[in-house]
Short mmCIF file of C-alpha atoms in Angstrom, two decimals:
data_model
loop_
_atom_site.label_atom_id
_atom_site.label_comp_id
_atom_site.label_asym_id
_atom_site.label_seq_id
_atom_site.Cartn_x
_atom_site.Cartn_y
_atom_site.Cartn_z
CA MET A 1 0.02 9.58 -4.04
CA LEU A 2 2.89 11.67 -2.74
CA ARG A 3 3.64 12.69 0.86
CA GLN A 4 4.37 16.40 1.27
CA VAL A 5 7.40 17.20 3.46
CA SER A 6 7.91 20.97 3.22
CA PRO A 7 7.23 22.90 6.44
CA LYS A 8 5.99 25.77 4.23
CA CYS A 9 2.85 23.86 3.25
CA ASP A 10 -0.09 22.83 5.45
CA PHE A 11 -1.06 19.87 3.27
CA ASP A 12 0.20 16.36 4.01
CA TYR A 13 -0.41 14.57 0.70
CA GLY A 14 -0.71 15.34 -2.97
CA PHE A 15 -1.18 13.72 -6.32
CA SER A 16 -0.78 14.85 -9.88
CA MET A 17 -2.41 13.90 -13.12
CA GLU A 18 -1.27 14.51 -16.67
CA PHE A 19 -3.57 14.55 -19.68
CA GLU A 20 -2.66 14.21 -23.33
CA ASN A 21 -4.60 17.36 -24.22
CA GLN A 22 -7.50 19.58 -23.14
CA GLU A 23 -10.03 17.24 -24.74
CA ALA A 24 -8.74 14.30 -22.68
CA TYR A 25 -9.02 16.37 -19.50
CA GLU A 26 -12.57 17.42 -20.35
CA ALA A 27 -13.56 13.82 -21.08
CA TYR A 28 -12.13 12.71 -17.74
CA ASN A 29 -13.79 15.55 -15.86
CA ALA A 30 -17.21 14.82 -17.40
CA HIS A 31 -17.00 11.02 -17.08
CA PRO A 32 -19.80 9.54 -14.93
CA SER A 33 -17.33 7.58 -12.76
CA HIS A 34 -15.35 10.73 -11.98
CA ARG A 35 -18.47 12.78 -11.29
CA SER A 36 -19.81 10.04 -9.01
CA PHE A 37 -16.52 9.87 -7.08
CA VAL A 38 -16.50 13.63 -6.59
CA GLN A 39 -20.07 13.69 -5.37
CA GLU A 40 -19.99 10.59 -3.17
CA ARG A 41 -16.45 10.66 -1.77
CA TRP A 42 -14.52 13.87 -2.43
CA GLU A 43 -17.23 16.31 -1.37
CA THR A 44 -18.04 14.28 1.76
CA GLU A 45 -14.51 13.30 2.89
CA VAL A 46 -12.12 16.06 1.83
CA ALA A 47 -12.20 19.05 4.17
CA ARG A 48 -9.85 21.25 2.15
CA PHE A 49 -7.60 21.00 -0.87
CA GLN A 50 -5.50 23.06 -3.22
CA GLU A 51 -5.90 22.63 -6.95
CA ILE A 52 -3.24 23.81 -9.37
CA ASP A 53 -3.88 23.60 -13.10
CA LEU A 54 -0.77 23.93 -15.26
CA VAL A 55 -0.33 24.00 -19.03
CA GLU A 56 2.77 23.96 -21.20
#
């Protein structure tokens, strides 16, 4: 996890993830452990977030 220090951004922390390819991302996104985390923790504890999806 990274701590955000720019005064231009309202968010305090961030993290990034890199995937080998689109198939790896889709497998991660559909994995039962990930889906459970999103449902049980992320949706109940995270008030707001910014998602940025980048490709090369």
